[in-house]
PDB file of C-alpha atoms in Angstrom:
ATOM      1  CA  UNK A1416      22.167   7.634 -39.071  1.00  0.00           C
ATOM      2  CA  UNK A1417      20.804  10.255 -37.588  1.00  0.00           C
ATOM      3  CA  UNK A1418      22.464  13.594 -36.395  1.00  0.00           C
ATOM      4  CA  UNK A1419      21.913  15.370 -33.183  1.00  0.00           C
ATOM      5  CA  UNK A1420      23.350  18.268 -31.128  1.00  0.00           C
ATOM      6  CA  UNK A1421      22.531  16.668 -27.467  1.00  0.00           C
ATOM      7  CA  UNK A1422      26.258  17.099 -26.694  1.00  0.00           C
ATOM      8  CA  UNK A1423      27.116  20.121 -29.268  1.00  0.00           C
ATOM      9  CA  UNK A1424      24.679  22.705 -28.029  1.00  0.00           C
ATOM     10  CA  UNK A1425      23.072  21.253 -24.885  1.00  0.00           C
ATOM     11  CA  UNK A1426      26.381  19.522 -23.310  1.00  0.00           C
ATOM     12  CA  UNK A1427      25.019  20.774 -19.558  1.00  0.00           C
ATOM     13  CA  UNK A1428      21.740  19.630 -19.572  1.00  0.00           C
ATOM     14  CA  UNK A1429      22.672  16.426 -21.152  1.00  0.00           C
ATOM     15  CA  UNK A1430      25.002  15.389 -19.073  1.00  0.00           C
ATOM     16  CA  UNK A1431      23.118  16.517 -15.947  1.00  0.00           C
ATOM     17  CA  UNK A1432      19.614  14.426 -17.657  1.00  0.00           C
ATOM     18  CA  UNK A1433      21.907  11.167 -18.334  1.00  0.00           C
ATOM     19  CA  UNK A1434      23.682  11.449 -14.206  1.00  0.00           C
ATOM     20  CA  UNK A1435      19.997  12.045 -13.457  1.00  0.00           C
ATOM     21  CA  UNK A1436      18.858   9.205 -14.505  1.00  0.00           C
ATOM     22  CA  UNK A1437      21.396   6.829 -13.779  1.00  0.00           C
ATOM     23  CA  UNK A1438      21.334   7.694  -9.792  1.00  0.00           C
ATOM     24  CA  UNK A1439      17.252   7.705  -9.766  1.00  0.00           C
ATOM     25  CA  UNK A1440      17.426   4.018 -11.789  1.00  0.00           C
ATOM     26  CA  UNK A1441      20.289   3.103  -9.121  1.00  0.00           C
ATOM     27  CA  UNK A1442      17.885   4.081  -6.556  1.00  0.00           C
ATOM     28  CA  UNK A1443      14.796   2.943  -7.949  1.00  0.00           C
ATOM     29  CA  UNK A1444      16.891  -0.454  -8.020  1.00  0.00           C
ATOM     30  CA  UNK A1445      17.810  -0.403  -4.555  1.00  0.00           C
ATOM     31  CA  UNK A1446      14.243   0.484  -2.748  1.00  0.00           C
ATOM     32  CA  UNK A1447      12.965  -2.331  -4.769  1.00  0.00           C
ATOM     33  CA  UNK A1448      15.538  -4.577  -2.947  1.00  0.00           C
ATOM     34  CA  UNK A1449      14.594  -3.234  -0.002  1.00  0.00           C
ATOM     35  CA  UNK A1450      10.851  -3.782  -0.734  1.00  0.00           C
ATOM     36  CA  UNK A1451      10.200  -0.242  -0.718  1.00  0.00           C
ATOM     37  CA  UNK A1452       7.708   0.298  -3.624  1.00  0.00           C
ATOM     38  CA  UNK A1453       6.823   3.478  -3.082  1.00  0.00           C
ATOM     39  CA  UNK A1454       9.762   4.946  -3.133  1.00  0.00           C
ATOM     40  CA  UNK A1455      11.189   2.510  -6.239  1.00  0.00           C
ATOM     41  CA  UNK A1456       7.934   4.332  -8.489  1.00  0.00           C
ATOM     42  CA  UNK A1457       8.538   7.138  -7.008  1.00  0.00           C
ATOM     43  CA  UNK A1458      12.560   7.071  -8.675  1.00  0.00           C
ATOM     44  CA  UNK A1459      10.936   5.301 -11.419  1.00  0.00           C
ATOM     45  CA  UNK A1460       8.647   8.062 -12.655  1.00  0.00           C
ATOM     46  CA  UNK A1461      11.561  11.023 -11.473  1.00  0.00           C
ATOM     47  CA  UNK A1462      13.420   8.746 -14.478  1.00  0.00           C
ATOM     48  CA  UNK A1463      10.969   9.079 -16.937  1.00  0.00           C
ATOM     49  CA  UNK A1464      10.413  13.336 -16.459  1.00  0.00           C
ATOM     50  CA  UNK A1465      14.290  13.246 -16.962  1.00  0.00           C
ATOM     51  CA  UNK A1466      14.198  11.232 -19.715  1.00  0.00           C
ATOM     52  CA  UNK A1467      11.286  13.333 -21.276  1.00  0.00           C
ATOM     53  CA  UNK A1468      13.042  16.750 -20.728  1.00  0.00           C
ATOM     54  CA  UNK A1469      16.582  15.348 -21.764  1.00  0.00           C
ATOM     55  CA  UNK A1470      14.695  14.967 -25.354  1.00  0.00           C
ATOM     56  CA  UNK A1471      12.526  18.215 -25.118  1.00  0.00           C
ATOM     57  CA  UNK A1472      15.822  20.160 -24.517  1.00  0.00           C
ATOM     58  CA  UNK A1473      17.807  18.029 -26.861  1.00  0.00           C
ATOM     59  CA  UNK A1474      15.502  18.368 -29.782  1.00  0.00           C
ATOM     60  CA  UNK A1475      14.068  21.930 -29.215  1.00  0.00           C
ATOM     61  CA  UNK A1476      13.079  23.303 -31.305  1.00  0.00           C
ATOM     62  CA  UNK A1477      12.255  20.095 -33.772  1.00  0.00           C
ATOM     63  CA  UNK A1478      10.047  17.337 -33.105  1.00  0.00           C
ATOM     64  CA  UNK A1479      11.582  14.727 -35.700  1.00  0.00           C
ATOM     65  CA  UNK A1480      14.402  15.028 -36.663  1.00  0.00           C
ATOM     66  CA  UNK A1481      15.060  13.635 -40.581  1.00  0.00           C
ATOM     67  CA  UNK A1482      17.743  11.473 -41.992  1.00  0.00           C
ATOM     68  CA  UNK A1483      17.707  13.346 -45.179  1.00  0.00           C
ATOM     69  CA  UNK A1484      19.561  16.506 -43.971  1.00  0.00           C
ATOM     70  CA  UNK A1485      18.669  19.390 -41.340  1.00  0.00           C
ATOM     71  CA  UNK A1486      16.656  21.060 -43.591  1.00  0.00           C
ATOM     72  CA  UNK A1487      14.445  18.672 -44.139  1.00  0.00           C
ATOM     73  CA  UNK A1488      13.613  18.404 -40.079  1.00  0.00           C
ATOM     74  CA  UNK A1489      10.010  18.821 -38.890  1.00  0.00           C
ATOM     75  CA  UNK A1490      10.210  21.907 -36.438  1.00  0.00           C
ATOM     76  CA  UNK A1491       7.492  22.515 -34.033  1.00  0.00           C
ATOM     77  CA  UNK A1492       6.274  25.537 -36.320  1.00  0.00           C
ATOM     78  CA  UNK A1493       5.493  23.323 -38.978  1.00  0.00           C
ATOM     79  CA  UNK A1494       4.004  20.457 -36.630  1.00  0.00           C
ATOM     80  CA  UNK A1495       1.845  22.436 -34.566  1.00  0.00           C
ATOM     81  CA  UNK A1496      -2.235  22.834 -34.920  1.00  0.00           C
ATOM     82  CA  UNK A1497      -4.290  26.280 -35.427  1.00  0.00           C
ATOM     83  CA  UNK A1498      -4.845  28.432 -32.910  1.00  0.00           C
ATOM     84  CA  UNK A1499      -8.564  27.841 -33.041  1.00  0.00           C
ATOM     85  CA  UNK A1500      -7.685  23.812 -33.183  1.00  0.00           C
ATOM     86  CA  UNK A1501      -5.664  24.477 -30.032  1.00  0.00           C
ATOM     87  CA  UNK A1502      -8.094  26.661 -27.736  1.00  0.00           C
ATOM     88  CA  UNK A1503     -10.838  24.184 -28.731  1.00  0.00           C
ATOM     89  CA  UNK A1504      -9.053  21.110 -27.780  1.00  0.00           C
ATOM     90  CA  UNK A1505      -7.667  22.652 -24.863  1.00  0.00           C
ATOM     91  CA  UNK A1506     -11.577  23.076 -23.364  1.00  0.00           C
ATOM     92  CA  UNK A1507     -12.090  20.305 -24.485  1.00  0.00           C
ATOM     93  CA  UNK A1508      -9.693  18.296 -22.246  1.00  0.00           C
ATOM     94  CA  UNK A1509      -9.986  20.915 -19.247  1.00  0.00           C
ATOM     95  CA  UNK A1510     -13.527  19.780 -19.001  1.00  0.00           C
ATOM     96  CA  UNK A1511     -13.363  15.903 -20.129  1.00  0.00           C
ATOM     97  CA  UNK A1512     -10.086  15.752 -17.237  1.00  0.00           C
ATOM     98  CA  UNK A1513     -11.846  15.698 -14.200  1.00  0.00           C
ATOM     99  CA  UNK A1514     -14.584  13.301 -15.593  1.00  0.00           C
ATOM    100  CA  UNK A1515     -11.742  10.953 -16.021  1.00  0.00           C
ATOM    101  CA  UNK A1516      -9.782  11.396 -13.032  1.00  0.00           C
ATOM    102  CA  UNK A1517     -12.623  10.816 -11.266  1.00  0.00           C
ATOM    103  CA  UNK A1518     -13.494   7.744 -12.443  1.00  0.00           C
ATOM    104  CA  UNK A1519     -10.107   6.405 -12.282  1.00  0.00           C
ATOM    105  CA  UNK A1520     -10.043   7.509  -8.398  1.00  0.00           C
ATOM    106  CA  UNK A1521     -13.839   5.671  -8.225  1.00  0.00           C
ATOM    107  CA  UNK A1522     -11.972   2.322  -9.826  1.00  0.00           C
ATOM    108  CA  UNK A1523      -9.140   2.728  -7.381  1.00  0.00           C
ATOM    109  CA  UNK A1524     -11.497   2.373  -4.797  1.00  0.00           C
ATOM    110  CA  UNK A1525     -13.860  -0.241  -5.856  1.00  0.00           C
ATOM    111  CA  UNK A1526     -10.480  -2.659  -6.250  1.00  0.00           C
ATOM    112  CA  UNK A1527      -8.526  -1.469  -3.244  1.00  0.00           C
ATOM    113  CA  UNK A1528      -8.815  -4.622  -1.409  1.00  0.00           C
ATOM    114  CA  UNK A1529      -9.393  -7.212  -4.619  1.00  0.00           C
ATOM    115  CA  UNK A1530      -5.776  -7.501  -5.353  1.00  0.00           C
ATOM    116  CA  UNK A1531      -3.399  -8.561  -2.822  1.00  0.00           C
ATOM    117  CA  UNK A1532      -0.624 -10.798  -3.047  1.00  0.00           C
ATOM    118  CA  UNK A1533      -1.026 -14.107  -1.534  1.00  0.00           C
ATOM    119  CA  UNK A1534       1.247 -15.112   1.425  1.00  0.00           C
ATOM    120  CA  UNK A1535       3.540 -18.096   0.329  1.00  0.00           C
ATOM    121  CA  UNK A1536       4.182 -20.752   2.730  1.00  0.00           C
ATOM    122  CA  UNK A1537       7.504 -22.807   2.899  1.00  0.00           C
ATOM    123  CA  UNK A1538       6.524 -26.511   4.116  1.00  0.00           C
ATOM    124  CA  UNK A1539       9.268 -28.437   6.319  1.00  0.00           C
ATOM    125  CA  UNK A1540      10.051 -31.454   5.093  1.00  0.00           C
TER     126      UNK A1540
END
């Protein structure tokens, strides 16, 4: 199986990541009870950054992490583009983003008022 220092090195972060995440779930849980949506993807997403930088700081600096031995592991060194790669992909995206976001935000709009749940009706007997 696989090997991993989560608790070796990083023993702080982990455990504050995993107590993290298991009061945001709790609470994600409980708005939903309360029909609080917002507030339940709100928790939900707060989960998912924890969960993202339990495995960034759990893993740094590898990316994979191999079954063979540790010297075999794929570090971000070795998995990373060129420089040129990188600046060119990064203007890329700065310039693509907003064309995107913006038409997400226009699609938002358009359906706004198309979805809606419909009201349910109990009938007396």
């Amino acid at each position: 199986f696989f090997r991993t220092d989560f608790f070796e090195l990083h023993l702080s972060s982990t455990l504050a990541s995993l107590i993290g995440m298991v009061i945001l779930t709790v609470l994600a849980h409980g708005s939903v009870a309360r029909e609080k949506e917002m507030f339940a993807f709100i928790f939900s997403g707060l989960t998912l950054i924890l969960l993202v930088i339990l495995l960034f700081s759990g893993l740094f600096p590898r990316v994979m992490i191999s079954s063979l031995g540790s010297g075999y592991d794929i570090l971000i060194k070795n998995a990373s583009s060129s420089s040129y790669t990188l600046k060119v992909m990064s203007w890329l995206s700065l310039t693509i983003l907003p064309f995107v976001l913006a038409y997400t935000a226009w699609s938002y709009y358009v359906f706004r008022k198309r979805i809606a749940a419909p009201e349910i009706t109990v009938m007396e007997k």
